[in-house]
Short mmCIF file of C-alpha atoms and ligand atoms in Angstrom, two decimals:
data_model
loop_
_atom_site.label_atom_id
_atom_site.label_comp_id
_atom_site.label_asym_id
_atom_site.label_seq_id
_atom_site.Cartn_x
_atom_site.Cartn_y
_atom_site.Cartn_z
CA UNK A 8 -13.38 -8.10 17.57
CA UNK A 9 -10.87 -7.46 14.63
CA UNK A 10 -7.95 -5.21 15.15
CA UNK A 11 -6.09 -3.08 12.95
CA UNK A 12 -2.31 -2.52 13.83
CA UNK A 13 -1.43 1.32 13.76
CA UNK A 14 1.85 2.98 14.70
CA UNK A 15 0.27 4.03 17.65
CA UNK A 16 -0.95 0.53 18.57
CA UNK A 17 -3.91 -1.53 17.70
CA UNK A 18 -7.44 -0.02 17.18
CA UNK A 19 -10.68 -1.77 16.51
CA UNK A 20 -11.36 -2.23 12.69
CA UNK A 21 -14.39 -0.18 12.96
CA UNK A 22 -12.28 2.90 14.19
CA UNK A 23 -10.30 3.15 11.00
CA UNK A 24 -12.74 5.39 9.13
CA UNK A 25 -11.99 7.01 5.68
CA UNK A 26 -9.01 5.46 4.47
CA UNK A 27 -6.35 6.24 1.74
CA UNK A 28 -5.40 2.48 1.08
CA UNK A 29 -2.04 3.22 -0.39
CA UNK A 30 0.39 6.07 0.22
CA UNK A 31 3.92 7.17 1.27
CA UNK A 32 4.97 9.92 3.68
CA UNK A 33 8.70 8.97 3.76
CA UNK A 34 10.54 7.28 0.86
CA UNK A 35 14.01 7.04 -0.89
CA UNK A 36 14.80 4.50 -3.87
CA UNK A 37 17.53 3.94 -5.95
CA UNK A 38 14.85 3.66 -8.67
CA UNK A 39 13.57 7.30 -7.96
CA UNK A 40 16.75 9.22 -7.67
CA UNK A 41 16.10 12.89 -6.79
CA UNK A 42 12.65 12.28 -5.48
CA UNK A 43 13.24 11.34 -2.00
CA UNK A 44 11.02 12.76 0.59
CA UNK A 45 11.98 12.32 4.30
CA UNK A 46 10.68 15.89 6.03
CA UNK A 47 8.49 15.59 9.02
CA UNK A 48 6.93 19.03 9.01
CA UNK A 49 6.02 18.57 5.23
CA UNK A 50 4.44 15.27 5.99
CA UNK A 51 2.47 16.66 8.77
CA UNK A 52 1.32 19.46 6.65
CA UNK A 53 -0.06 16.88 3.98
CA UNK A 54 -1.60 14.60 6.30
CA UNK A 55 -3.40 17.36 8.44
CA UNK A 56 -4.62 19.27 5.28
CA UNK A 57 -5.88 15.89 3.98
CA UNK A 58 -7.68 15.23 7.52
CA UNK A 59 -9.62 18.58 7.16
CA UNK A 60 -10.95 17.12 4.03
CA UNK A 61 -12.02 14.01 5.91
CA UNK A 62 -9.37 11.62 5.63
CA UNK A 63 -9.02 9.56 8.85
CA UNK A 64 -6.39 6.85 8.01
CA UNK A 65 -3.39 6.36 5.72
CA UNK A 66 -1.78 3.05 4.96
CA UNK A 67 1.75 3.97 4.42
CA UNK A 68 3.31 1.18 2.37
CA UNK A 69 6.88 2.20 2.12
CA UNK A 70 8.54 -1.27 2.62
CA UNK A 71 11.91 -2.47 3.87
CA UNK A 72 14.86 -0.63 2.32
CA UNK A 73 13.04 2.27 0.66
CA UNK A 74 13.58 4.69 3.59
CA UNK A 75 10.92 3.75 6.31
CA UNK A 76 10.66 6.20 9.20
CA UNK A 77 8.87 4.51 11.94
CA UNK A 78 9.55 7.29 14.43
CA UNK A 79 8.48 9.92 12.11
CA UNK A 80 5.26 8.00 11.28
CA UNK A 81 4.45 8.02 14.79
CA UNK A 82 4.99 11.86 15.14
CA UNK A 83 2.78 12.28 12.23
CA UNK A 84 0.04 10.18 13.72
CA UNK A 85 0.37 12.02 17.09
CA UNK A 86 0.39 15.58 15.42
CA UNK A 87 -2.71 14.97 13.10
CA UNK A 88 -4.81 12.25 14.94
CA UNK A 89 -4.94 10.43 11.66
CA UNK A 90 -4.49 6.62 11.94
CA UNK A 91 -1.31 5.49 10.37
CA UNK A 92 -0.83 1.75 9.36
CA UNK A 93 2.94 1.08 8.24
CA UNK A 94 4.57 -1.63 6.18
CA UNK A 95 6.80 -4.39 6.45
CA UNK A 96 8.06 -6.54 3.60
CA UNK A 97 9.73 -5.86 0.29
CA UNK A 98 9.47 -4.14 -2.99
CA UNK A 99 10.01 -5.43 -6.56
CA UNK A 100 13.80 -5.67 -7.65
CA UNK A 101 14.29 -2.32 -9.21
CA UNK A 102 14.33 -0.83 -5.71
CA UNK A 103 17.33 -2.57 -4.35
CA UNK A 104 20.83 -1.82 -5.47
CA UNK A 105 23.49 -4.59 -6.17
CA UNK A 106 24.68 -5.99 -3.01
CA UNK A 107 21.69 -4.83 -0.65
CA UNK A 108 21.17 -7.51 1.82
CA UNK A 109 17.47 -8.14 0.52
CA UNK A 110 18.85 -9.49 -2.73
CA UNK A 111 20.99 -11.95 -1.16
CA UNK A 112 18.99 -13.04 1.98
CA UNK A 113 17.31 -16.58 2.14
CA UNK A 114 13.56 -16.85 2.53
CA UNK A 115 14.08 -17.57 6.23
CA UNK A 116 15.79 -14.34 7.10
CA UNK A 117 13.37 -12.43 5.03
CA UNK A 118 10.39 -13.76 6.81
CA UNK A 119 12.16 -13.44 10.22
CA UNK A 120 12.64 -9.60 9.51
CA UNK A 121 8.96 -9.31 8.51
CA UNK A 122 7.78 -11.01 11.67
CA UNK A 123 9.95 -8.94 13.73
CA UNK A 124 8.52 -5.65 12.29
CA UNK A 125 5.11 -7.20 12.97
CA UNK A 126 5.28 -8.46 16.50
CA UNK A 127 8.03 -6.53 18.25
CA UNK A 128 8.49 -3.23 16.18
CA UNK A 129 9.92 -1.81 13.17
CA UNK A 130 13.69 -1.51 12.63
CA UNK A 131 14.40 2.17 12.16
CA UNK A 132 17.35 1.44 9.79
CA UNK A 133 16.14 -1.61 8.00
CA UNK A 134 18.98 -3.84 9.55
CA UNK A 135 21.70 -1.55 7.95
CA UNK A 136 22.63 -0.65 11.51
CA UNK A 137 22.19 -2.41 14.99
CA UNK A 138 19.77 0.19 16.23
CA UNK A 139 16.96 -0.68 18.68
CA UNK A 140 13.61 -1.46 17.15
CA UNK A 141 11.10 1.21 17.10
CA UNK A 142 7.99 0.93 19.31
CA UNK A 143 5.81 1.04 16.12
CA UNK A 144 4.66 -2.25 14.77
CA UNK A 145 3.75 -2.81 10.97
CA UNK A 146 0.60 -3.69 10.24
CA UNK A 147 0.67 -4.86 6.62
CA UNK A 148 3.07 -6.91 4.48
CA UNK A 149 4.53 -5.46 1.24
CA UNK A 150 5.56 -7.49 -1.70
CA UNK A 151 6.11 -6.66 -5.23
CA UNK A 152 6.41 -8.01 -8.85
CA UNK A 153 8.10 -6.76 -12.03
CA UNK A 154 6.31 -5.84 -15.39
CA UNK A 155 4.89 -9.17 -16.90
CA UNK A 156 6.96 -11.31 -14.71
CA UNK A 157 7.75 -12.32 -11.16
CA UNK A 158 11.64 -12.82 -10.85
CA UNK A 159 13.03 -15.39 -8.81
CA UNK A 160 14.11 -12.90 -5.95
CA UNK A 161 10.64 -11.49 -6.01
CA UNK A 162 8.99 -15.04 -5.74
CA UNK A 163 11.37 -15.48 -2.65
CA UNK A 164 10.18 -12.28 -1.12
CA UNK A 165 6.53 -13.22 -1.77
CA UNK A 166 7.00 -16.61 -0.28
CA UNK A 167 8.55 -14.66 2.74
CA UNK A 168 5.53 -12.32 2.80
CA UNK A 169 3.29 -15.44 2.81
CA UNK A 170 5.02 -16.93 5.79
CA UNK A 171 4.82 -13.71 7.79
CA UNK A 172 1.08 -13.60 6.96
CA UNK A 173 0.34 -17.26 7.94
CA UNK A 174 1.98 -16.62 11.33
CA UNK A 175 0.21 -13.38 12.02
CA UNK A 176 -2.93 -12.91 9.90
CA UNK A 177 -1.61 -9.68 8.54
CA UNK A 178 -2.61 -8.71 4.95
CA UNK A 179 -0.34 -8.78 2.10
CA UNK A 180 -0.42 -5.75 -0.31
CA UNK A 181 1.32 -6.58 -3.64
CA UNK A 182 2.75 -3.89 -5.91
CA UNK A 183 1.88 -4.87 -9.53
CA UNK A 184 3.86 -3.34 -12.46
CA UNK A 185 1.38 -1.39 -14.47
CA UNK A 186 -1.34 -3.78 -13.33
CA UNK A 187 0.36 -7.06 -14.73
CA UNK A 188 0.65 -10.54 -13.20
CA UNK A 189 -2.59 -10.08 -10.87
CA UNK A 190 -3.54 -13.70 -11.36
CA UNK A 191 0.01 -15.22 -11.15
CA UNK A 192 0.74 -13.42 -7.84
CA UNK A 193 -2.68 -14.70 -6.50
CA UNK A 194 -1.70 -18.25 -7.77
CA UNK A 195 1.70 -18.02 -5.82
CA UNK A 196 0.36 -16.69 -2.73
CA UNK A 197 -2.71 -19.40 -2.79
CA UNK A 198 -0.13 -22.07 -3.20
CA UNK A 199 1.69 -20.79 -0.06
CA UNK A 200 -1.46 -21.08 1.94
CA UNK A 201 -2.79 -17.63 1.81
CA UNK A 202 -6.52 -17.07 1.51
CA UNK A 203 -7.65 -14.64 -1.04
CA UNK A 204 -9.20 -12.20 1.49
CA UNK A 205 -5.65 -11.57 2.84
CA UNK A 206 -4.24 -10.36 -0.58
CA UNK A 207 -4.53 -6.78 -1.71
CA UNK A 208 -3.26 -6.15 -5.47
CA UNK A 209 -2.24 -2.54 -5.84
CA UNK A 210 -1.98 -0.36 -8.96
CA UNK A 211 -4.35 -2.61 -10.98
CA UNK A 212 -6.04 0.70 -12.43
CA UNK A 213 -2.66 1.26 -14.36
CA UNK A 214 -4.31 -1.60 -16.54
CA UNK A 215 -8.01 -0.39 -16.44
CA UNK A 216 -9.27 -3.75 -17.91
CA UNK A 217 -12.75 -4.04 -16.47
CA UNK A 218 -13.14 -7.72 -17.28
CA UNK A 219 -9.64 -8.66 -15.97
CA UNK A 220 -10.48 -6.84 -12.68
CA UNK A 221 -13.99 -8.43 -12.21
CA UNK A 222 -12.14 -12.08 -12.75
CA UNK A 223 -9.60 -11.26 -10.12
CA UNK A 224 -12.42 -9.86 -7.81
CA UNK A 225 -14.32 -13.02 -8.26
CA UNK A 226 -11.34 -14.89 -6.79
CA UNK A 227 -11.96 -12.88 -3.37
CA UNK A 228 -8.86 -10.79 -3.72
CA UNK A 229 -9.21 -6.99 -3.01
CA UNK A 230 -7.92 -4.51 -5.82
CA UNK A 231 -6.63 -1.14 -4.94
CA UNK A 232 -7.07 1.67 -7.39
CA UNK A 233 -4.19 4.49 -6.54
CA UNK A 234 -3.72 6.85 -9.45
CA UNK A 235 -6.55 9.50 -9.03
CA UNK A 236 -4.95 12.61 -10.17
CA UNK A 237 -2.21 11.25 -12.10
CA UNK A 238 -3.12 12.74 -15.17
CA UNK A 239 -0.04 11.74 -17.04
CA UNK A 240 -1.49 8.22 -17.22
CA UNK A 241 -4.93 8.93 -17.95
CA UNK A 242 -7.67 11.49 -17.15
CA UNK A 243 -9.74 10.72 -13.89
CA UNK A 244 -12.89 10.28 -15.90
CA UNK A 245 -11.46 6.92 -17.07
CA UNK A 246 -10.91 5.83 -13.43
CA UNK A 247 -14.54 6.85 -12.50
CA UNK A 248 -15.77 4.54 -15.43
CA UNK A 249 -13.60 1.70 -14.25
CA UNK A 250 -14.96 2.00 -10.55
CA UNK A 251 -18.59 2.60 -11.96
CA UNK A 252 -18.12 -0.78 -14.03
CA UNK A 253 -17.10 -2.50 -10.87
CA UNK A 254 -20.00 -1.21 -8.85
CA UNK A 255 -22.29 -2.00 -11.76
CA UNK A 256 -21.28 -5.69 -11.51
CA UNK A 257 -21.56 -5.70 -7.79
CA UNK A 258 -17.69 -5.92 -7.23
CA UNK A 259 -17.53 -2.68 -5.14
CA UNK A 260 -16.58 -4.46 -2.26
CA UNK A 261 -13.41 -5.59 -3.81
CA UNK A 262 -12.03 -2.04 -4.31
CA UNK A 263 -10.26 0.25 -2.24
CA UNK A 264 -8.51 3.75 -3.16
CA UNK A 265 -5.44 5.49 -2.41
CA UNK A 266 -2.94 8.17 -4.16
CA UNK A 267 0.22 6.43 -3.88
CA UNK A 268 2.35 9.49 -3.69
CA UNK A 269 5.79 8.07 -4.23
CA UNK A 270 7.68 11.04 -5.49
CA UNK A 271 8.56 14.35 -3.80
CA UNK A 272 6.96 16.10 -7.18
CA UNK A 273 3.52 14.61 -6.17
CA UNK A 274 3.14 16.82 -3.01
CA UNK A 275 2.16 20.31 -2.27
CA UNK A 276 4.29 20.57 0.63
CA UNK A 277 7.17 20.20 -1.66
CA UNK A 278 5.70 22.48 -4.27
CA UNK A 279 4.09 19.81 -6.76
CA UNK A 280 0.93 17.88 -7.00
CA UNK A 281 -1.77 16.53 -6.71
CA UNK A 282 -1.04 16.48 -3.01
CA UNK A 283 -2.51 14.18 -0.22
CA UNK A 284 -5.86 16.45 -0.29
CA UNK A 285 -6.73 15.27 -3.94
CA UNK A 286 -8.49 12.14 -2.81
CA UNK A 287 -11.17 13.66 -0.57
CA UNK A 288 -11.32 17.22 -2.15
CA UNK A 289 -11.13 16.51 -5.75
CA UNK A 290 -11.73 12.75 -6.52
CA UNK A 291 -14.29 11.59 -4.09
CA UNK A 292 -16.96 14.36 -4.82
CA UNK A 293 -16.86 13.26 -8.38
CA UNK A 294 -17.00 9.59 -7.41
CA UNK A 295 -20.04 10.18 -5.01
CA UNK A 296 -22.01 11.78 -7.85
CA UNK A 297 -21.06 8.79 -10.20
CA UNK A 298 -21.70 5.87 -7.64
CA UNK A 299 -23.51 7.36 -4.67
CA UNK A 300 -22.90 7.39 -1.03
CA UNK A 301 -23.32 3.66 -0.06
CA UNK A 302 -20.91 2.44 -2.45
CA UNK A 303 -18.37 5.20 -1.56
CA UNK A 304 -18.63 4.14 2.04
CA UNK A 305 -17.79 0.79 1.17
CA UNK A 306 -14.78 1.65 -0.80
CA UNK A 307 -13.40 4.26 1.62
CA UNK A 308 -14.48 2.86 5.19
CA UNK A 309 -15.97 -0.78 5.00
CA UNK A 310 -13.55 -2.60 2.87
CA UNK A 311 -10.38 -1.00 4.28
CA UNK A 312 -11.55 -1.94 7.87
CA UNK A 313 -11.91 -5.46 6.66
CA UNK A 314 -8.73 -5.89 4.49
CA UNK A 315 -6.46 -4.37 6.93
CA UNK A 316 -7.86 -6.05 10.11
CA UNK A 317 -5.43 -8.92 11.40
CA UNK A 318 -7.04 -12.07 10.84
CA UNK A 319 -7.45 -14.44 13.78
CA UNK A 320 -6.55 -17.84 13.58
ZN1 ZN W 424 3.47 2.78 -3.57
#
């Protein structure tokens, strides 16, 4: 039976339940100065409130070098009963300062550290200290590309992500900047021997181009929409139209949802919004009335259970 690796250990894929497929509970980045969040009690508060609304799992995609907190993720999972899938892998260039080891590391070292996170346990300080590995293993590999281009260093990190996935069957979730470079990312990973069903493209809804999304979904790749409630980008009605369009053409099995709360200002617990409850309490009720229960079940439960399960060789 297919397994999903959570921070408290592997579970059967069908145990995952209603899933936020892209979020953050702890994060710090030089690209988001002043927007760090690292408070355990606040994370527990957000997740337990979201659980009250029906959320059963969070894929926490904070990658290496951005303030991952494996021990705190275990504490949140224990306190709330919500499954948490943690990430290894690397983000796009903007998140690593000059001189960060991730920038200078060869593919082999980048891949080796991804594999250590997946197989042994996550490094609590991202190899900046010689601390012991945490007991929590990562369950997904993050990668990222820039706006309209994949830089040479991002290509190197995508190749390392592919190596990690080939060895373990782990899915690769790729940050697209404003939804660009989708086809190029899939081309690169495919060239590295990765099957389309191991690839998840994040933030495609930043470029809500229905035809493009159908094309990418037809390649067998999964798409993730993660800006419900991000009104500064566009109203939720546009995102509902986009999802309804995908459902209409039979592409609903390719879509997953998350909130991608990547700034402290996005959390209720830090006196901001929309907060982690937004998905189930505000967006999903509207989505249900647009596309019906069966399609919502696919998007929130069935597709994440397949996408985040470790492929067995
Ligand atoms: Zn994110």
